[in-house]
Backbone as CSV, one residue per row, in Angstrom:
resi,resn,N_x,N_y,N_z,CA_x,CA_y,CA_z,C_x,C_y,C_z
1,MET,0.831,-1.189,0.000,0.000,0.000,0.000,0.872,1.249,0.000
2,ALA,0.299,2.300,0.487,1.000,3.579,0.473,2.222,3.530,1.361
3,GLY,3.282,4.102,0.869,4.491,4.199,1.663,4.796,5.647,1.960
4,LYS,5.566,5.874,2.983,5.965,7.232,3.347,7.474,7.295,3.268
5,LYS,7.992,8.148,2.436,9.435,8.253,2.283,10.055,9.163,3.340
6,ASP,9.298,10.109,3.873,9.909,11.046,4.804,9.214,11.088,6.157
7,GLY,8.362,10.125,6.461,7.727,10.038,7.765,6.484,10.887,7.922
8,ARG,6.179,11.760,6.956,4.975,12.588,7.051,3.745,11.768,6.722
9,THR,2.605,12.210,7.207,1.349,11.563,6.853,1.044,11.886,5.400
10,PRO,0.834,10.872,4.571,0.568,11.128,3.150,-0.741,11.891,2.958
11,PRO,-0.748,12.863,2.048,-1.998,13.569,1.771,-3.007,12.624,1.123
12,LYS,-4.273,12.810,1.462,-5.315,11.961,0.896,-5.899,12.644,-0.334
13,THR,-5.175,12.603,-1.401,-5.672,13.153,-2.662,-6.613,12.138,-3.289
14,ASN,-7.330,12.573,-4.291,-8.203,11.668,-5.031,-7.415,10.482,-5.567
15,ALA,-6.243,10.762,-6.120,-5.404,9.703,-6.691,-5.005,8.694,-5.618
16,VAL,-4.558,9.178,-4.464,-4.132,8.293,-3.378,-5.306,7.458,-2.872
17,ARG,-6.468,8.092,-2.684,-7.660,7.342,-2.230,-8.007,6.212,-3.196
18,LEU,-7.994,6.514,-4.481,-8.343,5.501,-5.479,-7.323,4.362,-5.511
19,LEU,-6.049,4.697,-5.402,-5.007,3.668,-5.371,-5.189,2.765,-4.152
20,GLU,-5.477,3.363,-3.006,-5.689,2.571,-1.785,-6.939,1.701,-1.894
21,GLN,-8.033,2.272,-2.401,-9.278,1.507,-2.542,-9.099,0.308,-3.452
22,ALA,-8.310,0.462,-4.509,-8.073,-0.622,-5.463,-6.970,-1.566,-4.995
23,LYS,-6.401,-1.278,-3.814,-5.315,-2.080,-3.252,-4.120,-2.189,-4.209
24,VAL,-3.844,-1.076,-4.868,-2.701,-0.992,-5.772,-1.464,-0.661,-4.935
25,PRO,-0.414,-1.466,-5.041,0.808,-1.142,-4.298,1.502,0.091,-4.888
26,PHE,1.823,1.032,-4.010,2.515,2.239,-4.444,3.258,2.844,-3.267
27,GLU,4.187,3.734,-3.609,4.920,4.496,-2.600,4.740,5.967,-2.912
28,GLN,4.559,6.769,-1.882,4.484,8.209,-2.074,5.851,8.831,-1.830
29,HIS,6.151,9.833,-2.610,7.382,10.606,-2.463,6.993,12.072,-2.417
30,PHE,7.666,12.827,-1.562,7.340,14.235,-1.388,8.525,15.110,-1.763
31,TYR,8.220,16.247,-2.376,9.262,17.204,-2.731,8.782,18.624,-2.474
32,GLY,7.779,18.777,-1.656,7.090,20.046,-1.423,7.956,21.243,-1.102
33,GLU,8.925,21.118,-0.219,9.705,22.270,0.207,10.871,22.590,-0.725
34,THR,11.022,21.854,-1.793,12.178,22.057,-2.668,11.993,23.199,-3.654
35,GLY,10.758,23.602,-3.891,10.486,24.629,-4.884,10.457,24.071,-6.297
36,ALA,10.544,22.748,-6.434,10.521,22.116,-7.760,9.182,22.389,-8.440
37,VAL,9.261,22.758,-9.708,8.049,23.044,-10.465,7.975,22.154,-11.711
38,SER,9.012,22.187,-12.511,9.002,21.413,-13.755,9.263,19.938,-13.461
39,GLY,8.925,19.103,-14.415,9.188,17.668,-14.272,10.645,17.367,-14.028
40,MET,11.537,18.093,-14.704,12.971,17.882,-14.512,13.391,18.255,-13.088
41,GLU,12.843,19.349,-12.567,13.157,19.758,-11.197,12.631,18.741,-10.183
42,VAL,11.459,18.180,-10.470,10.885,17.154,-9.580,11.797,15.930,-9.561
43,ALA,12.215,15.471,-10.735,13.103,14.309,-10.821,14.394,14.578,-10.051
44,GLN,14.948,15.762,-10.217,16.184,16.114,-9.515,15.954,16.159,-8.004
45,ALA,14.853,16.767,-7.567,14.556,16.876,-6.138,14.391,15.500,-5.497
46,LEU,13.871,14.554,-6.265,13.656,13.199,-5.746,14.847,12.278,-5.994
47,GLY,15.861,12.773,-6.704,17.028,11.953,-7.006,16.699,10.796,-7.929
48,GLN,15.775,11.026,-8.863,15.313,9.974,-9.758,15.709,10.249,-11.201
49,ASP,15.753,9.199,-11.987,16.012,9.295,-13.414,14.841,10.053,-14.053
50,PRO,15.091,11.167,-14.760,13.986,11.931,-15.352,13.215,11.169,-16.438
51,ARG,13.763,10.054,-16.889,13.020,9.220,-17.845,11.983,8.361,-17.118
52,GLN,12.174,8.193,-15.817,11.304,7.356,-14.994,10.221,8.189,-14.293
53,VAL,10.461,9.487,-14.156,9.480,10.399,-13.567,8.634,10.932,-14.716
54,LEU,7.349,10.644,-14.680,6.476,10.979,-15.797,5.599,12.183,-15.473
55,LYS,5.421,13.038,-16.471,4.531,14.181,-16.302,3.250,13.921,-17.080
56,THR,2.163,14.477,-16.573,0.832,14.268,-17.139,0.403,15.528,-17.872
57,LEU,0.128,15.392,-19.156,-0.258,16.520,-19.999,-1.657,16.280,-20.546
58,VAL,-2.480,17.309,-20.527,-3.849,17.196,-21.036,-3.953,18.048,-22.292
59,THR,-4.553,17.463,-23.321,-4.657,18.125,-24.619,-6.106,18.108,-25.098
60,GLN,-6.328,18.864,-26.155,-7.634,18.852,-26.809,-7.416,18.668,-28.302
61,GLY,-8.161,17.732,-28.876,-8.063,17.477,-30.304,-8.944,18.412,-31.092
62,ARG,-8.712,18.436,-32.384,-9.531,19.263,-33.280,-11.007,18.905,-33.139
63,SER,-11.302,17.641,-32.816,-12.685,17.177,-32.660,-13.351,17.740,-31.405
64,GLY,-12.535,18.302,-30.495,-13.069,18.793,-29.223,-12.862,17.813,-28.076
65,GLU,-12.472,16.582,-28.408,-12.204,15.580,-27.374,-10.907,15.912,-26.644
66,HIS,-10.844,15.471,-25.390,-9.643,15.687,-24.586,-8.871,14.379,-24.453
67,TYR,-7.559,14.508,-24.366,-6.671,13.354,-24.269,-5.597,13.628,-23.226
68,VAL,-5.146,12.549,-22.579,-4.095,12.647,-21.574,-2.858,11.930,-22.105
69,PHE,-1.720,12.595,-22.011,-0.449,12.006,-22.401,0.467,12.024,-21.193
70,VAL,1.102,10.891,-20.933,1.996,10.743,-19.790,3.373,10.440,-20.374
71,ILE,4.284,11.389,-20.171,5.587,11.306,-20.835,6.718,11.549,-19.833
72,PRO,7.938,11.151,-20.181,9.071,11.391,-19.282,9.258,12.875,-18.982
73,ALA,9.699,13.159,-17.761,9.937,14.544,-17.339,10.911,15.256,-18.263
74,CYS,11.858,14.506,-18.828,12.869,15.103,-19.696,12.399,15.204,-21.146
75,GLY,11.186,14.741,-21.431,10.690,14.729,-22.796,9.781,15.895,-23.109
76,GLU,9.522,16.040,-24.392,8.597,17.053,-24.874,7.576,16.343,-25.759
77,LEU,6.308,16.634,-25.559,5.257,15.997,-26.344,5.350,16.445,-27.797
78,ASP,5.401,15.481,-28.709,5.372,15.758,-30.141,3.895,15.782,-30.527
79,LEU,3.361,16.959,-30.811,1.924,17.096,-31.062,1.461,16.307,-32.285
80,LYS,2.313,16.176,-33.290,1.934,15.402,-34.479,1.851,13.914,-34.149
81,LYS,2.861,13.398,-33.450,2.834,11.985,-33.052,1.662,11.720,-32.108
82,ALA,1.412,12.660,-31.193,0.331,12.504,-30.227,-1.021,12.464,-30.944
83,ALA,-1.217,13.362,-31.898,-2.473,13.389,-32.653,-2.668,12.065,-33.399
84,LYS,-1.615,11.587,-34.011,-1.694,10.318,-34.736,-2.046,9.168,-33.788
85,ALA,-1.477,9.176,-32.578,-1.716,8.103,-31.608,-3.169,8.014,-31.179
86,VAL,-3.891,9.148,-31.230,-5.295,9.143,-30.801,-6.263,9.329,-31.969
87,GLY,-5.744,9.308,-33.192,-6.606,9.388,-34.370,-7.184,10.767,-34.633
88,GLU,-6.470,11.802,-34.242,-6.916,13.182,-34.481,-6.070,13.789,-35.601
89,LYS,-6.630,14.786,-36.283,-5.853,15.511,-37.291,-4.819,16.400,-36.612
90,SER,-5.204,16.985,-35.488,-4.274,17.819,-34.725,-4.753,17.892,-33.278
91,ILE,-3.818,18.202,-32.392,-4.150,18.433,-30.990,-3.360,19.628,-30.501
92,GLU,-3.826,20.208,-29.401,-3.095,21.309,-28.772,-3.154,21.120,-27.274
93,MET,-2.190,21.723,-26.596,-2.142,21.653,-25.144,-3.334,22.414,-24.567
94,LEU,-3.882,21.889,-23.492,-4.969,22.554,-22.785,-4.392,23.738,-22.006
95,ARG,-5.095,24.850,-21.991,-4.636,26.002,-21.212,-4.749,25.676,-19.724
96,ALA,-3.802,26.173,-18.938,-3.742,25.878,-17.499,-5.047,26.203,-16.787
97,LYS,-5.702,27.302,-17.160,-6.936,27.695,-16.481,-8.091,26.725,-16.758
98,GLU,-7.988,25.927,-17.805,-9.031,24.953,-18.145,-8.816,23.609,-17.454
99,LEU,-7.637,23.409,-16.879,-7.271,22.116,-16.306,-8.115,21.735,-15.088
100,LEU,-8.232,22.623,-14.114,-8.962,22.319,-12.883,-10.434,21.983,-13.140
101,PRO,-11.181,22.800,-13.887,-12.589,22.448,-14.106,-12.777,21.123,-14.867
102,LEU,-11.830,20.809,-15.750,-11.947,19.604,-16.563,-11.522,18.346,-15.815
103,THR,-10.392,18.431,-15.091,-9.803,17.224,-14.487,-9.968,17.137,-12.974
104,GLY,-10.140,18.298,-12.319,-10.151,18.322,-10.855,-8.763,18.532,-10.279
105,TYR,-7.775,18.695,-11.134,-6.397,18.890,-10.700,-5.866,20.224,-11.191
106,VAL,-4.891,20.767,-10.439,-4.255,22.026,-10.818,-2.981,21.740,-11.612
107,HIS,-2.531,22.746,-12.332,-1.274,22.641,-13.072,-0.145,22.353,-12.083
108,GLY,0.646,21.321,-12.357,1.721,20.916,-11.454,1.289,19.863,-10.454
109,GLY,-0.008,19.578,-10.394,-0.535,18.566,-9.478,-1.494,17.630,-10.180
110,CYS,-1.328,17.491,-11.491,-2.244,16.693,-12.310,-1.772,15.243,-12.378
111,SER,-2.626,14.350,-11.923,-2.334,12.918,-11.935,-3.185,12.234,-12.996
112,PRO,-2.668,11.178,-13.619,-3.522,10.420,-14.537,-4.578,9.617,-13.774
113,VAL,-4.403,9.476,-12.462,-5.338,8.720,-11.614,-6.324,9.693,-10.972
114,GLY,-7.615,9.398,-11.082,-8.616,10.145,-10.336,-9.107,11.424,-10.966
115,MET,-8.982,11.571,-12.277,-9.541,12.756,-12.925,-11.064,12.687,-12.835
116,LYS,-11.714,13.838,-12.970,-13.180,13.914,-12.876,-13.855,12.994,-13.894
117,LYS,-13.215,12.817,-15.016,-13.771,12.049,-16.119,-12.649,11.174,-16.676
118,ARG,-13.009,10.054,-17.265,-11.990,9.198,-17.881,-11.734,9.673,-19.313
119,PHE,-10.464,9.902,-19.601,-10.052,10.340,-20.932,-9.171,9.273,-21.564
120,VAL,-9.139,9.255,-22.888,-8.190,8.387,-23.583,-6.805,8.801,-23.100
121,THR,-6.037,7.822,-22.639,-4.719,8.089,-22.070,-3.650,7.318,-22.832
122,VAL,-2.567,8.015,-23.145,-1.436,7.416,-23.852,-0.185,7.661,-23.024
123,ILE,0.542,6.596,-22.747,1.815,6.706,-22.037,2.926,6.461,-23.042
124,ASP,3.929,7.331,-23.018,5.037,7.162,-23.952,5.657,5.785,-23.760
125,GLU,5.928,5.119,-24.874,6.421,3.743,-24.835,7.733,3.588,-24.081
126,SER,8.488,4.665,-23.930,9.765,4.578,-23.222,9.583,4.210,-21.750
127,ALA,8.413,4.458,-21.188,8.161,4.136,-19.778,8.244,2.636,-19.526
128,GLY,8.018,1.842,-20.552,8.078,0.389,-20.418,9.466,-0.141,-20.093
129,ALA,10.474,0.693,-20.223,11.847,0.274,-19.918,12.100,0.193,-18.417
130,PHE,11.173,0.701,-17.614,11.371,0.745,-16.165,10.417,-0.198,-15.442
131,ASP,10.943,-0.791,-14.378,10.145,-1.635,-13.500,9.031,-0.836,-12.843
132,ARG,9.394,0.362,-12.380,8.463,1.242,-11.698,8.640,2.654,-12.240
133,VAL,7.557,3.391,-12.277,7.593,4.783,-12.726,6.958,5.649,-11.648
134,MET,7.157,6.945,-11.768,6.523,7.904,-10.863,5.597,8.794,-11.657
135,VAL,4.386,8.976,-11.122,3.435,9.931,-11.687,2.980,10.839,-10.551
136,ASN,2.395,11.952,-10.899,1.933,12.872,-9.876,0.890,12.191,-9.004
137,GLY,0.945,12.468,-7.709,0.028,11.880,-6.739,-1.238,12.688,-6.527
138,GLY,-1.484,13.682,-7.361,-2.712,14.453,-7.271,-2.576,15.753,-6.509
139,ALA,-1.341,16.148,-6.200,-1.093,17.420,-5.527,0.329,17.860,-5.834
140,ILE,0.528,19.166,-5.875,1.880,19.676,-6.055,2.704,19.216,-4.867
141,GLY,3.874,18.654,-5.144,4.753,18.194,-4.075,4.633,16.723,-3.748
142,CYS,3.806,15.997,-4.476,3.578,14.576,-4.185,3.634,13.751,-5.466
143,GLN,4.442,12.710,-5.442,4.514,11.747,-6.543,4.170,10.368,-5.989
144,VAL,3.638,9.504,-6.843,3.441,8.108,-6.466,4.274,7.242,-7.394
145,GLU,4.906,6.243,-6.814,5.747,5.316,-7.567,5.029,3.986,-7.628
146,LEU,4.892,3.448,-8.834,4.191,2.181,-9.006,4.585,1.533,-10.326
147,ARG,4.151,0.289,-10.501,4.400,-0.422,-11.756,3.336,-0.014,-12.775
148,LEU,3.702,0.028,-14.045,2.737,0.372,-15.087,1.553,-0.598,-15.091
149,GLU,1.839,-1.875,-14.808,0.755,-2.874,-14.782,-0.255,-2.531,-13.690
150,ASP,0.228,-2.001,-12.578,-0.673,-1.618,-11.491,-1.438,-0.341,-11.841
151,LEU,-0.782,0.598,-12.496,-1.453,1.807,-12.943,-2.597,1.453,-13.895
152,ALA,-2.376,0.460,-14.744,-3.385,0.043,-15.722,-4.660,-0.486,-15.066
153,ARG,-4.577,-0.893,-13.811,-5.777,-1.356,-13.105,-6.763,-0.211,-12.870
154,LEU,-6.262,1.023,-12.828,-7.120,2.184,-12.595,-7.252,3.101,-13.801
155,VAL,-6.244,3.109,-14.637,-6.229,4.006,-15.788,-5.952,3.189,-17.040
156,PRO,-6.997,2.863,-17.794,-6.738,2.161,-19.056,-5.904,3.076,-19.963
157,PHE,-4.845,2.532,-20.526,-3.994,3.344,-21.392,-3.409,2.480,-22.485
158,LYS,-2.930,3.180,-23.508,-2.131,2.503,-24.532,-0.789,3.179,-24.539
159,THR,0.188,2.524,-25.136,1.504,3.125,-25.246,1.789,3.461,-26.704
160,ALA,2.547,4.497,-26.895,2.951,4.921,-28.235,4.158,5.836,-28.096
161,ASP,4.889,5.989,-29.193,6.007,6.928,-29.244,5.394,8.305,-29.472
162,VAL,5.372,9.152,-28.428,4.740,10.465,-28.543,5.657,11.623,-28.122
163,VAL,6.948,11.337,-27.920,7.856,12.428,-27.563,8.753,12.793,-28.732
164,VAL,9.256,14.031,-28.664,10.150,14.547,-29.708,11.438,13.750,-29.672
């Protein structure tokens, strides 16, 4: 179940509650006081490989549908590859102010687990190279570490090459 890396009581975010309810094994990691904002800063603050720390990006296709892409902290989403992966002619990044009403999460605290609605989710295929990956735990300053197979129990996803 949930682990504590620094002895603090883990925050009960939507993502953490859902992981616990589904009995998904995971560990929480905290970086709150570090001032880390970007995925690369989070990976550095946690002393983790930035290819293993994944950031969650929400996009909107030309059709109006929304899509979630989970990519390495050190990567950049290739919008053409991403659009192709979800069968859209084009996609664009969602504006930060639209994130909270759509997903229930704020920019920098967006988890693929526990969004208000289920969206088509694509994880960059490079994540498969790791036994365990880290995704946001549903709050700024919190990451959860788990196996992709365990994440799939809560978030149906496909993998594709979607980074530059």
